[in-house]
Coordinates of C-alpha atoms in Angstrom, one line a residue:
M1 CA 17.6 11.3 7.6
K2 CA 18.0 7.6 8.6
K3 CA 16.6 5.0 5.6
I4 CA 15.0 2.2 6.6
L5 CA 14.2 -0.4 4.0
I6 CA 11.6 -3.2 4.7
I7 CA 11.9 -6.3 2.5
Q8 CA 8.7 -8.0 2.8
G9 CA 8.9 -11.4 1.5
G10 CA 5.5 -12.4 0.5
G11 CA 2.0 -12.6 2.3
R12 CA -1.4 -11.8 1.3
P13 CA -1.4 -8.0 0.1
K14 CA -3.7 -7.0 3.0
G15 CA -2.7 -10.1 5.7
N16 CA -0.9 -10.5 8.5
T17 CA 2.7 -9.5 7.9
A18 CA 1.4 -7.0 5.6
Q19 CA -0.4 -5.1 8.7
L20 CA 2.6 -5.7 10.9
V21 CA 5.2 -4.3 8.1
Q22 CA 2.7 -1.0 8.3
S23 CA 2.2 -0.7 11.9
F24 CA 5.8 -0.8 12.1
M25 CA 6.3 1.4 9.4
N26 CA 4.2 4.2 11.3
G27 CA 5.7 3.5 14.5
A28 CA 9.2 4.4 12.4
S29 CA 8.0 7.5 10.3
D30 CA 6.5 8.8 13.7
A31 CA 10.2 8.7 15.0
G32 CA 11.4 10.8 12.1
Y33 CA 13.1 7.5 10.2
E34 CA 12.4 7.7 5.9
T35 CA 10.8 4.2 5.4
E36 CA 10.3 2.2 2.0
L37 CA 8.8 -1.0 1.5
I38 CA 9.4 -3.2 -1.1
S39 CA 7.4 -6.3 -1.9
L40 CA 9.2 -9.3 -3.0
L41 CA 5.6 -10.3 -5.0
K42 CA 6.3 -7.4 -7.1
Y43 CA 10.1 -8.1 -7.9
E44 CA 11.4 -11.8 -9.3
V45 CA 14.4 -12.1 -7.3
K46 CA 15.9 -15.7 -8.2
G47 CA 18.2 -17.4 -5.7
C48 CA 21.7 -17.1 -6.4
L49 CA 23.2 -19.7 -8.6
G50 CA 26.7 -20.0 -7.0
C51 CA 28.5 -19.2 -10.4
N52 CA 31.1 -17.0 -9.0
A53 CA 31.2 -14.5 -11.8
C54 CA 30.8 -11.7 -9.0
R55 CA 34.2 -13.0 -7.6
Y56 CA 36.1 -12.2 -10.7
G57 CA 34.8 -8.4 -11.2
K58 CA 31.8 -9.3 -13.1
P59 CA 28.4 -8.4 -12.4
C60 CA 25.5 -11.0 -11.4
I61 CA 24.7 -12.9 -14.3
Q62 CA 21.0 -13.0 -13.2
K63 CA 18.9 -10.4 -15.0
D64 CA 16.3 -9.9 -12.4
G65 CA 14.7 -7.3 -10.0
F66 CA 17.4 -7.7 -8.0
Q67 CA 19.6 -5.3 -9.8
Q68 CA 17.3 -2.5 -9.2
L69 CA 17.3 -2.8 -5.7
V70 CA 21.1 -2.8 -4.9
P71 CA 20.7 0.9 -4.6
K72 CA 18.1 1.2 -2.3
I73 CA 20.0 -1.7 -0.3
E74 CA 23.2 0.5 -0.2
A75 CA 21.2 3.8 1.0
A76 CA 19.8 2.1 3.7
D77 CA 20.8 2.5 7.3
L78 CA 18.5 -0.4 8.6
I79 CA 17.1 -3.5 6.5
V80 CA 13.9 -5.0 7.8
F81 CA 13.4 -8.8 6.7
A82 CA 9.5 -9.4 6.9
S83 CA 7.8 -12.8 6.2
P84 CA 5.0 -14.6 6.9
L85 CA 6.1 -18.2 8.4
Y86 CA 6.4 -20.7 5.5
F87 CA 7.1 -24.6 6.4
W88 CA 8.9 -23.3 9.8
T89 CA 11.2 -20.3 8.4
I90 CA 10.9 -17.2 6.0
S91 CA 10.0 -17.3 2.8
S92 CA 11.7 -18.6 0.0
R93 CA 11.5 -15.2 -1.8
L94 CA 13.0 -13.8 1.3
K95 CA 15.7 -16.2 1.1
A96 CA 16.7 -16.0 -2.4
F97 CA 16.9 -12.1 -1.9
I98 CA 19.6 -12.8 1.3
E99 CA 21.2 -15.2 -1.2
R100 CA 21.7 -12.5 -3.6
F101 CA 23.8 -10.2 -1.0
Y102 CA 26.5 -12.7 -2.4
C103 CA 27.1 -10.4 -5.2
I104 CA 27.3 -7.4 -3.7
A105 CA 29.9 -8.3 -1.0
R106 CA 33.9 -7.6 -1.7
E107 CA 36.8 -9.3 -1.2
D108 CA 38.1 -8.8 2.6
P109 CA 41.7 -9.4 3.0
C110 CA 41.9 -10.1 6.5
P111 CA 38.5 -11.7 7.0
P112 CA 37.0 -12.5 10.0
L113 CA 36.3 -16.6 10.9
G114 CA 37.8 -17.4 7.4
R115 CA 35.1 -16.0 5.2
Y116 CA 36.2 -14.2 2.0
E117 CA 34.0 -11.9 1.4
K118 CA 32.7 -8.4 3.5
Y119 CA 29.2 -6.7 3.3
P120 CA 28.1 -3.4 3.6
V121 CA 27.8 -1.9 7.3
K122 CA 24.1 -2.2 7.9
S123 CA 21.5 -3.2 10.9
S124 CA 19.0 -5.2 10.3
A125 CA 16.1 -6.5 12.4
L126 CA 13.2 -9.4 11.4
L127 CA 9.6 -9.0 11.6
M128 CA 7.5 -12.5 11.3
T129 CA 3.7 -13.7 11.9
A130 CA 2.2 -17.3 11.9
A131 CA -0.7 -18.9 12.8
D132 CA 0.6 -21.1 15.1
D133 CA 2.1 -19.8 18.3
F134 CA 4.1 -22.5 20.1
F135 CA 7.3 -22.2 22.0
W136 CA 9.2 -23.5 19.0
T137 CA 7.1 -21.6 16.2
F138 CA 9.8 -19.5 15.0
S139 CA 13.0 -21.5 15.9
Q140 CA 14.1 -22.4 12.7
A141 CA 13.4 -18.6 11.3
E142 CA 15.3 -17.1 13.9
S143 CA 18.2 -19.3 14.1
Y144 CA 18.6 -18.5 10.1
Y145 CA 18.0 -14.8 10.7
K146 CA 20.9 -15.0 13.6
F147 CA 23.1 -17.2 11.6
A148 CA 23.2 -15.8 8.1
I149 CA 22.0 -12.1 8.6
V150 CA 24.3 -11.1 12.1
N151 CA 26.5 -13.5 12.1
Y152 CA 27.5 -14.4 8.7
I153 CA 26.8 -11.1 7.0
G154 CA 27.8 -9.4 9.9
F155 CA 24.6 -6.9 10.4
E156 CA 24.1 -5.3 13.7
D157 CA 20.9 -6.9 15.0
K158 CA 18.2 -4.0 16.2
G159 CA 15.6 -6.9 17.2
M160 CA 13.0 -9.4 16.5
L161 CA 9.2 -9.2 16.4
L162 CA 7.9 -12.6 16.2
A163 CA 3.9 -12.4 15.7
G164 CA 2.7 -15.9 16.7
G165 CA -1.1 -16.6 17.1
C166 CA -2.4 -14.7 14.2
G167 CA -4.7 -16.9 13.3
D168 CA -5.7 -20.0 10.8
T169 CA -4.0 -20.0 7.6
N170 CA -7.3 -20.4 5.7
G171 CA -9.3 -17.3 7.2
K172 CA -9.1 -13.8 7.4
P173 CA -6.1 -11.9 9.0
R174 CA -6.6 -11.9 12.9
I175 CA -3.7 -10.0 13.7
A176 CA -6.0 -7.0 14.9
E177 CA -7.0 -9.3 17.5
T178 CA -3.4 -9.5 19.0
P179 CA -1.1 -6.8 21.0
H180 CA 1.2 -7.5 18.0
L181 CA 0.3 -4.2 15.9
Q182 CA 1.0 -2.4 19.1
R183 CA 3.9 -3.8 19.5
A184 CA 5.4 -3.4 15.5
Y185 CA 4.6 0.6 16.3
D186 CA 6.4 0.5 19.3
F187 CA 9.4 -1.2 17.7
G188 CA 9.7 1.2 14.8
K189 CA 9.3 4.2 16.9
N190 CA 11.8 3.0 19.8
L191 CA 14.6 2.6 17.1
L192 CA 17.9 4.0 17.9
L193 CA 19.7 4.0 14.6

């Protein structure tokens, strides 16, 4: 059975992003995939320090929740990055998690594009919510995902669901008033891994 690991990088426990993720998981489960949700609100994952200890055969010097997540990353076929939109991009918790992929990379003797490292072969997807729904609302987040996850790390992109117009940031979640929950369910249900 193919495994899907969803990394939720913040948001309210019952907020728009949590509801979007749950709908996606329901669809993926109905399609026969094994799903696991990790909330970065429950795991402290610090950003990379750039010390390069991992480049000299040593484990990451930071002792935080990331070490517990590495086996889950390695076992997953698809990693879904989920976040509310914060300051026009993904949450800082999710970015710190992504930065730490550096310590699970391995030296590549024939690196593409002049890179030093190679990463585990995985598929990826992006789920995001936002109060706004302008044509540019998700531009920065989409750009970061495509550059860092797809182009640099080299994951195979399975798609993005960018759910704008989910209501006021100070009010109750309003994603249920949009078509996004059904879109998330369909996304999970129709995945091809």
